[in-house]
Coordinates of C-alpha atoms in Angstrom, one line a residue:
Chain N
G5 CA 4.3 -14.7 2.7
A6 CA 1.2 -13.0 2.6
G7 CA 2.0 -9.3 2.9
V8 CA 4.7 -7.1 3.9
S9 CA 5.6 -7.7 7.6
Q10 CA 7.6 -5.5 10.1
S11 CA 9.1 -6.1 13.6
P12 CA 9.0 -5.4 16.2
S13 CA 5.4 -3.9 16.2
N14 CA 6.3 -1.7 19.1
K15 CA 9.8 -0.1 20.3
V16 CA 10.3 1.9 23.5
T17 CA 13.8 3.1 24.0
E18 CA 15.7 5.4 25.8
K19 CA 17.2 8.6 24.3
G20 CA 20.8 7.7 22.9
K21 CA 20.3 4.1 22.5
D22 CA 20.5 2.6 18.9
V23 CA 17.3 0.7 17.2
E24 CA 17.1 -1.4 14.6
L25 CA 13.8 -2.0 12.6
R26 CA 13.1 -5.0 10.4
C27 CA 10.9 -5.3 7.2
D28 CA 10.2 -8.4 5.2
P29 CA 8.7 -7.7 1.5
I30 CA 6.5 -9.6 -0.3
S31 CA 8.4 -12.3 -2.1
G32 CA 9.4 -10.7 -5.6
H33 CA 8.9 -7.4 -4.7
T34 CA 12.1 -5.7 -6.0
A35 CA 11.4 -2.3 -4.8
L36 CA 11.2 -1.7 -1.2
Y37 CA 10.4 1.9 0.5
W38 CA 10.8 3.2 4.0
Y39 CA 8.7 5.9 5.3
R40 CA 7.7 7.4 8.5
Q41 CA 4.7 9.3 10.2
R42 CA 5.0 11.5 13.3
L43 CA 2.4 12.5 15.2
G44 CA 0.3 15.1 13.6
Q45 CA 2.2 15.1 10.4
G46 CA 2.2 13.3 7.2
L47 CA 4.1 10.3 5.9
E48 CA 7.5 11.2 5.1
F49 CA 9.9 9.0 2.4
L50 CA 13.2 7.9 4.2
I51 CA 14.9 5.8 1.4
Y52 CA 14.1 3.5 -1.5
F53 CA 15.9 0.1 -2.7
Q54 CA 15.5 -1.2 -6.1
G55 CA 17.3 -4.5 -6.8
N56 CA 20.9 -4.0 -6.9
S57 CA 21.0 -0.3 -7.6
A58 CA 22.4 2.2 -5.6
P59 CA 19.7 3.2 -2.6
D60 CA 17.8 6.5 -3.1
K61 CA 18.7 8.0 0.7
S62 CA 17.6 11.4 -0.3
G63 CA 14.8 11.5 2.7
L64 CA 17.2 10.3 5.5
P65 CA 16.8 13.0 8.0
S66 CA 20.3 12.8 9.5
D67 CA 23.5 10.7 9.5
R68 CA 22.0 9.0 12.7
F69 CA 19.9 7.1 10.1
S70 CA 20.9 4.3 7.9
A71 CA 19.1 1.2 6.1
E72 CA 20.4 -2.0 4.4
R73 CA 18.7 -4.2 2.2
T74 CA 19.9 -7.8 1.5
G75 CA 19.3 -8.5 -2.3
E76 CA 15.5 -8.3 -3.0
S77 CA 14.7 -9.4 0.5
V78 CA 14.8 -8.3 4.1
S79 CA 15.5 -4.6 4.9
T80 CA 16.8 -3.3 8.2
L81 CA 16.5 0.5 9.2
T82 CA 18.8 1.5 12.1
I83 CA 18.6 4.8 14.0
Q84 CA 21.9 5.5 16.1
R85 CA 21.6 7.6 19.0
T86 CA 17.9 8.2 19.4
Q87 CA 16.2 11.5 19.8
Q88 CA 13.1 12.1 21.1
E89 CA 11.9 13.7 17.8
D90 CA 12.6 10.0 16.3
S91 CA 9.6 9.0 18.0
A92 CA 7.3 7.8 15.0
V93 CA 5.7 5.1 13.1
Y94 CA 7.6 3.6 10.9
L95 CA 6.4 1.9 7.5
C96 CA 7.9 -0.2 5.1
A97 CA 6.3 -0.6 1.7
S98 CA 7.3 -2.9 -1.2
S99 CA 6.3 -3.1 -4.8
L100 CA 7.1 -5.1 -7.9
G101 CA 9.0 -2.1 -9.3
T102 CA 8.9 1.2 -10.5
S103 CA 7.2 0.2 -13.9
G104 CA 3.6 -1.2 -14.4
S105 CA 1.4 -0.9 -11.6
H106 CA 3.7 -0.1 -9.0
E107 CA 1.4 0.0 -6.5
Q108 CA 3.0 0.0 -3.0
F109 CA 1.9 -2.7 -0.2
F110 CA 2.5 -1.4 3.2
G111 CA 3.3 -3.3 6.5
P112 CA 1.6 -2.6 9.8
G113 CA 4.5 -0.4 10.9
T114 CA 6.8 -0.3 14.0
R115 CA 5.5 2.7 16.6
L116 CA 8.9 3.8 18.0
T117 CA 9.0 5.8 21.5
V118 CA 11.9 7.6 22.5
L119 CA 11.7 8.5 26.2
Chain H
G282 CA 8.9 20.5 -4.5
D283 CA 6.1 18.3 -4.9
S284 CA 3.6 18.4 -2.5
V285 CA -0.2 17.4 -1.8
T286 CA -2.7 19.3 0.4
Q287 CA -5.8 17.7 1.4
M288 CA -8.7 19.0 3.5
E289 CA -8.1 18.6 7.5
G290 CA -10.5 16.6 9.4
P291 CA -12.0 15.1 11.3
V292 CA -15.1 14.9 9.2
T293 CA -18.0 13.3 10.6
L294 CA -21.1 12.1 8.6
S295 CA -24.3 10.4 9.0
E296 CA -24.5 7.0 7.1
E297 CA -25.7 7.2 3.4
A298 CA -24.4 10.7 3.4
F299 CA -22.5 12.0 0.6
L300 CA -18.9 12.4 0.9
T301 CA -16.3 14.6 -0.4
I302 CA -12.4 15.0 0.8
N303 CA -10.5 17.5 -1.3
C304 CA -7.2 17.2 -2.4
T305 CA -5.0 19.4 -4.3
Y306 CA -1.5 18.8 -5.6
T307 CA 1.6 20.8 -6.7
A308 CA 4.0 18.8 -9.0
T309 CA 5.7 19.4 -12.2
G310 CA 5.0 17.1 -14.9
Y311 CA 2.5 14.6 -14.8
P312 CA 2.6 12.7 -11.6
S313 CA 0.2 9.5 -10.6
L314 CA -2.3 10.1 -8.0
F315 CA -3.4 7.9 -5.2
W316 CA -5.9 7.5 -2.4
Y317 CA -4.7 5.3 0.5
V318 CA -7.2 4.2 3.6
Q319 CA -6.1 3.1 6.8
Y320 CA -8.9 1.4 8.8
P321 CA -8.6 1.2 12.5
G322 CA -6.1 -1.1 13.6
E323 CA -4.7 -1.9 10.0
G324 CA -2.1 -1.0 7.7
L325 CA -2.4 1.3 4.9
Q326 CA -4.0 0.2 1.7
L327 CA -4.5 1.7 -1.7
L328 CA -8.0 2.8 -2.4
L329 CA -7.9 4.0 -6.0
K330 CA -5.2 5.5 -8.4
A331 CA -5.1 7.6 -11.4
T332 CA -2.2 7.6 -13.8
K333 CA -3.0 10.5 -16.3
A334 CA -5.0 13.6 -16.7
D335 CA -8.9 12.9 -16.7
D336 CA -8.6 9.2 -15.6
K337 CA -11.1 8.4 -13.0
G338 CA -10.0 6.1 -10.3
S339 CA -13.0 4.0 -8.6
N340 CA -13.3 1.1 -5.7
K341 CA -15.6 0.2 -3.2
G342 CA -18.1 2.9 -4.4
F343 CA -15.4 5.6 -3.9
E344 CA -14.3 7.8 -6.9
A345 CA -11.7 10.4 -7.7
T346 CA -10.9 12.2 -11.2
Y347 CA -7.5 13.4 -11.9
R348 CA -8.1 17.2 -12.8
K349 CA -5.0 18.6 -14.3
E350 CA -6.3 21.9 -14.9
T351 CA -7.4 22.4 -11.4
T352 CA -4.7 20.2 -9.9
S353 CA -7.1 18.4 -7.9
F354 CA -8.1 14.6 -7.2
H355 CA -10.8 14.8 -4.9
L356 CA -12.2 11.6 -3.3
E357 CA -16.2 11.3 -3.5
K358 CA -18.5 8.5 -2.3
G359 CA -22.5 8.9 -3.0
S360 CA -23.3 7.1 0.3
V361 CA -21.1 6.3 3.3
Q362 CA -21.5 3.6 5.5
V363 CA -20.0 2.8 9.3
S364 CA -17.5 0.7 7.8
D365 CA -16.0 3.6 5.6
S366 CA -14.8 5.1 9.0
A367 CA -11.0 5.4 8.4
V368 CA -8.3 8.0 7.8
Y369 CA -7.9 8.7 4.0
F370 CA -4.5 9.7 2.7
C371 CA -3.8 11.4 -0.8
A372 CA -0.8 11.0 -2.2
L373 CA 1.3 11.6 -5.6
S374 CA 4.2 9.9 -7.1
H375 CA 6.5 10.2 -10.2
P376 CA 8.0 7.6 -12.3
G377 CA 11.4 9.6 -12.8
N378 CA 11.5 10.0 -8.7
N379 CA 11.7 6.3 -8.1
R380 CA 8.0 6.4 -7.5
K381 CA 8.5 7.5 -3.9
L382 CA 5.1 8.8 -2.7
I383 CA 4.5 12.3 -1.4
W384 CA 1.6 12.6 1.1
G385 CA -1.0 14.7 2.4
L386 CA -1.8 14.8 6.1
G387 CA -4.7 12.4 6.3
T388 CA -8.4 13.1 6.8
S389 CA -10.4 11.2 9.6
L390 CA -13.4 10.2 8.8
A391 CA -16.2 9.1 11.1
V392 CA -19.8 7.5 9.7
N393 CA -22.4 7.6 12.3
P394 CA -25.1 5.0 11.9

């Protein structure tokens, strides 16, 4: 594929519902990152995957947030029992790895609105 | 912890004006420094980067120099165009920290014809 894709592009949900966000990284990219951007705030790191290594979950804000990645392909970010403060744009990025140019390529994001 | 501070916007300029967007950072060791840009309706894309002190990143007429002594990475362009209107983000990463990006809040730039 041409670039990082994310789905859905927009998601409106009710407080307390679970949501699942999807990221398809660039083929061959071993590293995958999730970030979020809340209104009026900078981007925050959430979680990082690199190959078969244990993910770096240090940015997840609560145990309601979890993410999985199948090998070096698709990743899903799940938010359980959504709260209004979870409303944000969730961005996925992939890179060839953490060595070399390590440029991160970003998807268009998923805008999540929790009513 | 590491942090990035960039000047608040919005910044409004006339076409062909000189642009400076200030960015300073706090970090241990020697991070890599980046400027990302988000054009209206588009995703984030890397504009330029520098990986060590005194390096100058450049792209599309934009430049930024990695200044270790002042912990700065200011973005400059000598003559802006309407098409440069976008939100600009300064960020840093460490190779020892999985290269996750630490971000500034972003600076919105509007260039008027």
